[in-house]
Tab-separated table of C-alpha atoms in Angstrom:
chain	number	residue	atom	x	y	z
A	1	LEU	CA	16.713	57.849	66.452
A	2	LEU	CA	15.743	58.211	62.787
A	3	THR	CA	17.306	55.611	60.699
A	4	LEU	CA	17.480	55.587	56.880
A	5	LEU	CA	17.644	52.112	54.943
A	6	PRO	CA	17.771	52.702	51.269
A	7	ALA	CA	16.560	49.395	49.137
A	8	CYS	CA	15.513	48.647	45.864
A	9	SER	CA	12.594	46.120	43.846
A	10	VAL	CA	13.178	44.719	40.671
A	11	ALA	CA	10.063	43.336	38.849
A	12	GLY	CA	9.937	41.466	35.997
A	13	MET	CA	9.388	42.708	32.564
A	14	ARG	CA	5.105	42.185	31.382
A	15	PHE	CA	3.677	42.939	27.991
A	16	ASN	CA	-0.306	43.552	29.272
A	17	PRO	CA	-1.902	42.461	26.024
A	18	ALA	CA	-4.967	44.734	26.851
A	19	PHE	CA	-2.699	46.795	25.016
A	20	LEU	CA	-3.273	45.342	21.577
A	21	SER	CA	-6.900	44.258	21.841
A	22	GLY	CA	-9.574	44.538	24.149
A	23	ASP	CA	-9.848	40.347	24.047
A	24	THR	CA	-6.833	39.166	25.317
A	25	GLU	CA	-6.955	35.834	24.446
A	26	ALA	CA	-7.074	36.081	20.778
A	27	VAL	CA	-3.291	38.082	21.142
A	28	ALA	CA	-0.731	35.750	20.364
A	29	ASP	CA	1.920	34.652	23.248
A	30	LEU	CA	4.296	37.839	23.947
A	31	SER	CA	5.914	36.159	27.017
A	32	ARG	CA	8.550	35.505	24.861
A	33	PHE	CA	9.196	39.045	24.302
A	34	GLU	CA	9.589	39.381	28.456
A	35	LYS	CA	12.253	37.231	28.098
A	36	GLY	CA	14.554	39.745	25.740
A	37	MET	CA	13.542	37.344	22.433
A	38	THR	CA	12.657	40.327	19.521
A	39	TYR	CA	12.227	37.788	17.016
A	40	LEU	CA	10.294	34.475	16.878
A	41	PRO	CA	11.860	31.211	15.774
A	42	GLY	CA	11.294	30.138	12.547
A	43	SER	CA	12.891	30.867	8.947
A	44	TYR	CA	14.305	34.067	7.383
A	45	GLU	CA	15.736	34.563	4.787
A	46	VAL	CA	19.261	36.092	5.761
A	47	GLU	CA	23.073	36.603	4.714
A	48	ILE	CA	25.591	34.564	6.359
A	49	TRP	CA	28.811	35.812	7.195
A	50	VAL	CA	31.523	33.259	8.298
A	51	ASN	CA	34.616	35.293	10.498
A	52	ASP	CA	33.573	38.752	9.332
A	53	SER	CA	33.209	38.190	5.356
A	54	PRO	CA	30.321	37.712	3.631
A	55	LEU	CA	29.656	34.144	1.972
A	56	THR	CA	26.252	33.530	1.258
A	57	SER	CA	22.554	34.068	0.910
A	58	ARG	CA	20.120	31.672	2.219
A	59	LYS	CA	16.880	30.669	4.096
A	60	VAL	CA	17.941	29.485	7.684
A	61	THR	CA	15.809	27.933	10.785
A	62	PHE	CA	15.735	29.448	13.632
A	63	LYS	CA	15.215	26.904	17.063
A	64	ALA	CA	14.942	28.791	20.381
A	65	ASP	CA	18.029	27.092	23.033
A	66	GLU	CA	18.121	26.986	26.491
A	67	GLN	CA	18.518	30.804	27.462
A	68	ASN	CA	15.777	31.571	24.866
A	69	GLN	CA	18.081	33.193	22.108
A	70	LEU	CA	17.390	32.205	18.535
A	71	ILE	CA	20.491	29.944	17.299
A	72	PRO	CA	20.405	28.624	13.404
A	73	CYS	CA	19.829	25.437	12.781
A	74	PHE	CA	22.387	23.666	10.202
A	75	SER	CA	22.990	20.109	9.358
A	76	LEU	CA	25.971	18.413	8.872
A	77	ASP	CA	25.953	18.507	5.428
A	78	GLU	CA	24.798	22.796	5.202
A	79	LEU	CA	27.732	22.993	7.821
A	80	VAL	CA	30.282	21.773	4.724
A	81	THR	CA	28.778	24.591	2.575
A	82	LEU	CA	30.033	26.642	4.970
A	83	GLY	CA	32.873	25.909	5.000
A	84	ILE	CA	33.441	23.664	8.137
A	85	ASN	CA	36.057	20.882	7.497
A	86	LYS	CA	34.125	17.422	8.694
A	87	SER	CA	36.751	15.533	9.536
A	88	ALA	CA	38.314	18.218	12.162
A	89	LEU	CA	34.460	17.161	14.361
A	90	PRO	CA	34.133	14.554	16.534
A	91	GLU	CA	32.540	11.846	15.621
A	92	GLN	CA	29.184	12.473	17.873
A	93	ALA	CA	28.746	15.296	15.114
A	94	GLN	CA	29.535	13.929	12.295
A	95	ALA	CA	26.680	11.401	13.736
A	96	GLU	CA	24.006	13.763	13.841
A	97	GLY	CA	23.441	13.607	10.183
A	98	ASN	CA	20.572	15.596	8.675
A	99	ASN	CA	19.757	16.600	12.372
A	100	CYS	CA	20.200	20.395	14.197
A	101	LEU	CA	23.863	20.728	14.737
A	102	ASP	CA	24.845	23.480	17.753
A	103	LEU	CA	28.755	23.612	17.434
A	104	ARG	CA	28.761	25.299	20.849
A	105	ILE	CA	28.709	21.895	22.417
A	106	TRP	CA	32.122	20.790	21.258
A	107	PHE	CA	33.749	24.136	20.297
A	108	ALA	CA	33.102	26.677	22.863
A	109	GLU	CA	34.664	29.657	20.490
A	110	VAL	CA	31.544	29.057	17.869
A	111	GLN	CA	29.224	32.286	18.287
A	112	TYR	CA	26.218	32.645	16.516
A	113	THR	CA	24.935	36.216	16.216
A	114	PRO	CA	21.493	36.496	14.135
A	115	GLU	CA	21.219	40.240	12.852
A	116	LEU	CA	17.041	39.889	11.487
A	117	ASP	CA	16.353	43.332	11.436
A	118	ALA	CA	19.238	43.804	8.959
A	119	GLN	CA	18.998	40.454	7.582
A	120	ARG	CA	22.671	39.278	8.451
A	121	LEU	CA	23.498	36.562	10.354
A	122	LYS	CA	27.102	36.680	11.651
A	123	LEU	CA	28.886	33.210	12.358
A	124	THR	CA	32.190	32.888	14.045
A	125	PHE	CA	34.059	29.256	13.982
A	126	PRO	CA	37.507	28.657	14.797
A	127	GLN	CA	40.189	28.538	12.052
A	128	ALA	CA	41.120	25.115	12.924
A	129	ILE	CA	37.969	23.437	11.856
A	130	LEU	CA	36.934	25.039	8.862
A	131	LYS	CA	38.369	24.416	5.611
A	132	HIS	CA	41.995	25.478	4.891
A	133	GLU	CA	42.910	25.622	1.259
A	134	ALA	CA	46.873	26.532	1.143
A	135	ARG	CA	48.111	29.040	-0.572
A	136	GLY	CA	48.686	28.729	-4.290
A	137	TYR	CA	45.547	26.047	-4.307
A	138	ILE	CA	43.745	25.496	-7.695
A	139	PRO	CA	41.352	23.055	-7.962
A	140	PRO	CA	41.745	19.988	-10.276
A	141	GLU	CA	38.286	20.544	-11.543
A	142	GLU	CA	40.233	23.359	-13.403
A	143	TRP	CA	43.077	21.693	-14.260
A	144	ASP	CA	43.805	20.920	-18.416
A	145	ASN	CA	45.653	18.238	-20.379
A	146	GLY	CA	46.526	21.246	-22.579
A	147	ILE	CA	45.677	20.639	-26.770
A	148	PRO	CA	46.733	17.490	-28.617
A	149	ALA	CA	50.389	18.660	-30.569
A	150	ILE	CA	52.739	16.620	-31.952
A	151	LEU	CA	56.604	17.240	-30.869
A	152	ILE	CA	59.716	17.044	-32.278
A	153	ASN	CA	63.462	18.056	-31.574
A	154	TYR	CA	66.760	16.983	-33.523
A	155	ASP	CA	70.129	17.554	-33.704
A	156	PHE	CA	72.230	17.276	-36.597
A	157	SER	CA	75.650	16.944	-37.485
A	158	GLY	CA	77.988	15.913	-39.655
A	159	ASN	CA	81.606	15.976	-41.570
A	160	SER	CA	83.325	14.889	-44.465
A	161	ASP	CA	86.687	14.102	-45.452
A	162	ARG	CA	88.418	14.397	-48.624
A	163	GLY	CA	91.845	13.239	-49.369
A	164	ASP	CA	93.607	10.164	-49.845
A	165	TYR	CA	91.095	8.281	-46.877
A	166	ALA	CA	87.822	10.195	-47.969
A	167	SER	CA	85.138	9.763	-45.961
A	168	ASP	CA	81.447	11.056	-44.557
A	169	SER	CA	80.121	10.852	-41.017
A	170	TYR	CA	76.145	11.836	-39.960
A	171	TYR	CA	75.020	12.179	-36.526
A	172	LEU	CA	71.162	12.938	-35.938
A	173	ASN	CA	69.864	13.017	-32.359
A	174	LEU	CA	66.137	12.849	-32.431
A	175	ARG	CA	63.414	13.191	-29.898
A	176	SER	CA	60.006	13.187	-30.728
A	177	GLY	CA	56.363	13.126	-28.917
A	178	LEU	CA	52.574	12.643	-28.908
A	179	ASN	CA	50.281	15.081	-26.203
A	180	LEU	CA	46.359	13.648	-26.796
A	181	GLY	CA	44.062	14.290	-23.590
A	182	ALA	CA	45.933	12.980	-20.390
A	183	TRP	CA	48.478	10.613	-22.301
A	184	ARG	CA	51.958	11.751	-23.026
A	185	PHE	CA	54.112	9.278	-25.640
A	186	ARG	CA	57.876	9.934	-25.554
A	187	ASP	CA	60.181	8.809	-28.057
A	188	TYR	CA	64.257	8.980	-28.168
A	189	SER	CA	66.533	7.777	-31.036
A	190	THR	CA	69.580	8.404	-32.687
A	191	TRP	CA	70.858	7.729	-36.315
A	192	SER	CA	74.530	7.637	-37.541
A	193	ARG	CA	76.843	6.458	-40.280
A	194	SER	CA	80.132	6.518	-40.533
A	195	GLY	CA	82.143	5.786	-44.418
A	196	ASN	CA	79.961	3.407	-46.869
A	197	SER	CA	79.165	1.660	-43.718
A	198	PRO	CA	74.843	1.480	-44.261
A	199	GLY	CA	73.359	3.893	-41.838
A	200	LYS	CA	72.281	2.152	-37.958
A	201	ILE	CA	69.256	3.418	-35.762
A	202	ALA	CA	69.458	3.079	-32.376
A	203	HIS	CA	66.478	2.990	-29.877
A	204	VAL	CA	67.257	4.912	-26.726
A	205	SER	CA	64.115	4.683	-25.098
A	206	SER	CA	60.182	4.560	-25.332
A	207	THR	CA	57.560	6.296	-22.437
A	208	LEU	CA	53.857	6.361	-22.587
A	209	GLN	CA	53.225	8.474	-19.273
A	210	ARG	CA	49.938	10.044	-17.636
A	211	VAL	CA	48.933	11.429	-14.624
A	212	ILE	CA	46.378	9.854	-11.911
A	213	ILE	CA	45.017	12.938	-10.225
A	214	PRO	CA	42.793	11.448	-7.367
A	215	PHE	CA	46.006	9.865	-6.187
A	216	LYS	CA	48.203	13.122	-7.241
A	217	SER	CA	50.210	10.626	-9.088
A	218	GLU	CA	51.989	9.351	-12.611
A	219	LEU	CA	52.223	6.633	-14.158
A	220	THR	CA	54.725	5.704	-16.777
A	221	LEU	CA	54.704	2.901	-19.441
A	222	GLY	CA	58.010	1.913	-21.010
A	223	ASP	CA	61.855	2.555	-20.722
A	224	THR	CA	61.750	4.830	-17.289
A	225	TRP	CA	64.556	4.811	-13.756
A	226	SER	CA	63.026	3.287	-10.358
A	227	SER	CA	62.543	5.713	-7.438
A	228	SER	CA	66.303	7.059	-5.643
A	229	ASP	CA	64.260	8.478	-2.637
A	230	VAL	CA	66.049	5.560	-0.572
A	231	PHE	CA	67.357	2.800	-3.012
A	232	ASP	CA	69.713	2.831	-5.740
A	233	SER	CA	67.851	4.183	-8.823
A	234	VAL	CA	68.157	1.429	-11.848
A	235	SER	CA	66.824	1.367	-15.253
A	236	ILE	CA	64.003	-0.925	-16.334
A	237	ARG	CA	61.600	-2.110	-18.828
A	238	GLY	CA	58.173	-2.273	-17.484
A	239	ALA	CA	55.628	-0.027	-15.014
A	240	LYS	CA	56.202	2.877	-12.509
A	241	LEU	CA	53.543	4.456	-9.959
A	242	GLU	CA	55.044	7.661	-8.112
A	243	SER	CA	53.285	10.556	-6.049
A	244	ASP	CA	53.856	13.239	-8.146
A	245	GLU	CA	54.639	17.202	-6.427
A	246	ASN	CA	54.096	19.153	-9.435
A	247	MET	CA	50.442	18.414	-8.429
A	248	LEU	CA	50.796	20.571	-5.576
A	249	PRO	CA	51.132	24.160	-4.773
A	250	ASP	CA	54.467	25.463	-3.987
A	251	SER	CA	53.396	25.980	-0.204
A	252	GLN	CA	52.630	22.230	0.265
A	253	SER	CA	55.845	20.675	-1.818
A	254	GLY	CA	59.113	20.086	0.699
A	255	PHE	CA	58.902	19.741	4.273
A	256	ALA	CA	57.853	22.929	6.419
A	257	PRO	CA	56.378	21.997	10.038
A	258	THR	CA	52.524	22.362	10.836
A	259	VAL	CA	52.116	25.182	13.409
A	260	ARG	CA	49.201	25.180	15.938
A	261	GLY	CA	47.942	27.456	18.543
A	262	ILE	CA	44.887	29.116	20.185
A	263	ALA	CA	44.174	32.291	19.663
A	264	LYS	CA	42.176	34.450	22.436
A	265	SER	CA	40.501	37.069	20.151
A	266	ASN	CA	40.528	38.123	16.731
A	267	ALA	CA	44.462	37.648	16.369
A	268	GLN	CA	47.257	38.347	14.146
A	269	VAL	CA	49.855	35.202	13.828
A	270	THR	CA	53.314	36.024	12.642
A	271	ILE	CA	56.195	33.134	12.023
A	272	LYS	CA	59.652	34.318	11.677
A	273	GLN	CA	62.910	32.372	10.892
A	274	ASN	CA	66.207	33.888	12.190
A	275	GLY	CA	64.731	37.214	12.783
A	276	TYR	CA	62.700	37.600	9.486
A	277	VAL	CA	59.561	36.978	8.829
A	278	ILE	CA	58.150	34.047	6.802
A	279	TYR	CA	54.546	34.016	7.627
A	280	GLN	CA	51.682	36.568	8.721
A	281	THR	CA	48.432	35.780	9.072
A	282	TYR	CA	44.605	36.554	10.188
A	283	THR	CA	42.948	34.168	12.818
A	284	PRO	CA	39.699	34.005	14.556
A	285	PRO	CA	39.210	33.165	18.534
A	286	GLY	CA	39.986	29.579	18.939
A	287	PRO	CA	42.718	27.207	17.949
A	288	PHE	CA	44.238	27.258	14.548
A	289	GLU	CA	46.374	25.488	12.095
A	290	ILE	CA	49.221	26.311	9.734
A	291	ASN	CA	49.827	23.296	7.608
A	292	ASP	CA	51.218	25.748	4.448
A	293	LEU	CA	54.291	27.452	5.138
A	294	ASN	CA	56.868	27.412	2.352
A	295	PRO	CA	59.718	25.433	2.815
A	296	THR	CA	62.790	26.938	3.394
A	297	SER	CA	66.585	25.523	3.320
A	298	SER	CA	67.879	27.260	6.105
A	299	ALA	CA	68.190	26.241	9.540
A	300	GLY	CA	66.391	28.054	12.397
A	301	ASP	CA	63.635	27.732	14.609
A	302	LEU	CA	60.603	29.413	13.860
A	303	GLU	CA	59.422	31.808	16.612
A	304	VAL	CA	55.569	31.941	16.764
A	305	THR	CA	53.526	35.441	17.677
A	306	ILE	CA	50.456	35.694	18.243
A	307	LYS	CA	48.997	39.355	18.738
A	308	GLU	CA	45.367	39.980	19.771
A	309	SER	CA	43.144	42.803	19.519
A	310	ASP	CA	44.201	44.282	22.801
A	311	ASN	CA	47.857	43.850	21.816
A	312	SER	CA	49.097	41.835	24.119
A	313	GLU	CA	51.114	38.903	23.037
A	314	THR	CA	51.723	35.236	23.247
A	315	ILE	CA	55.656	34.070	22.122
A	316	TYR	CA	56.432	30.658	21.906
A	317	THR	CA	59.342	28.201	19.894
A	318	ILE	CA	58.889	25.630	17.360
A	319	PRO	CA	62.065	23.597	16.419
A	320	TYR	CA	63.078	23.007	12.737
A	321	ALA	CA	65.200	21.067	10.807
A	322	ALA	CA	65.366	20.165	6.999
A	323	VAL	CA	65.996	16.504	6.799
A	324	PRO	CA	65.623	15.250	3.074
A	325	ILE	CA	63.188	12.488	2.821
A	326	LEU	CA	61.159	14.354	5.866
A	327	GLN	CA	57.442	14.753	4.902
A	328	ARG	CA	55.382	17.319	5.944
A	329	GLU	CA	52.462	16.184	8.228
A	330	GLY	CA	49.503	13.987	6.086
A	331	HIS	CA	51.391	13.908	3.286
A	332	ILE	CA	52.895	10.131	1.917
A	333	LYS	CA	55.625	10.204	-0.941
A	334	TYR	CA	55.875	6.622	-2.408
A	335	SER	CA	56.875	4.790	-5.449
A	336	ALA	CA	56.191	1.198	-7.209
A	337	THR	CA	58.190	0.359	-9.879
A	338	ALA	CA	58.539	-3.519	-12.108
A	339	GLY	CA	59.817	-4.572	-14.869
A	340	LYS	CA	62.923	-6.036	-16.341
A	341	TYR	CA	66.571	-4.669	-15.555
A	342	ARG	CA	67.592	-2.564	-18.467
A	343	SER	CA	71.429	-3.311	-19.030
A	344	ASN	CA	74.074	-1.591	-20.942
A	345	SER	CA	76.023	-4.633	-22.130
A	346	TYR	CA	74.842	-7.469	-24.177
A	347	ASN	CA	76.678	-9.887	-21.683
A	348	GLN	CA	74.218	-9.063	-18.308
A	349	ASN	CA	70.810	-10.699	-17.741
A	350	SER	CA	67.744	-8.803	-17.064
A	351	PRO	CA	66.124	-10.381	-14.590
A	352	ASN	CA	62.364	-9.242	-12.947
A	353	VAL	CA	63.264	-5.945	-10.871
A	354	PHE	CA	60.214	-4.733	-8.384
A	355	GLN	CA	61.200	-2.011	-5.959
A	356	GLY	CA	58.833	-0.121	-4.070
A	357	ASP	CA	59.164	2.708	-0.908
A	358	LEU	CA	57.154	4.548	1.217
A	359	ILE	CA	58.081	7.978	2.659
């Protein structure tokens, strides 16, 4: 009886240092190459790509991980320069400071792909931990106060009657202003004359305004009106500080919900409302967050479709309703007014007024 028993054996790869030099003790340690490592740990000049887009070129230090594979060594500050949102990282990662951070410990979707033969390092980060600038965003450093200017807008009218009861009447509506740096001065006055009476000047209002960029707000001094978002608006002479949505990009004004999801691969995310596509973007693998939807006046839930690279789709619905004072997630609208009440009647008192609201 003849029996065949097939078998195979696998031997580990080993580099014989004698092939390089007769003096084997003078040859560098080749054991790393036996384990698949083609480059030694150290510093290399590489071009850095983030999510398949070239970003910068710099010298990067590489170290070996537990699987004996090279991984880049970045401090927290260096990760921020690569587009990582510091506040999106766990506290433990933020506490590492200038130590070598391996984001794969907290985010399984993070991938490092060193291509040192091409002097390239490819990084894959989930969209949720990247700094995301809203559509239409312009950095405050690029804002301009404009040029100094004097503004005058006037409207003059009059009439002259001739006869037994001859009389003349004139009216001047004058709106003037001065722009100087960040300050804006505006004045509204009128002048009128009727018959033989002397001309009369009526001072309607004067305001001094400027924006406060760090707070995305506007400061008004002089004659103004309190906010009408929550309470009735009243005329005062004093000061008002309120948030100004004109300092936000269009995609951040008004209300729209934040859309969150998880992509299994490089995916296309499409958002529809009432059957119409209102937003479309592409995201790398991992969790993502979309917070720059344009506000819509129409009612209707949002339908989110995640189309993966293998053409599989995930579809879910986000309820949507436009409530007048509703704010976006993370946004605060506020107003604080203090001064004396301005009445159109001389018979009314002018009590001190303070009004504030926070939405």
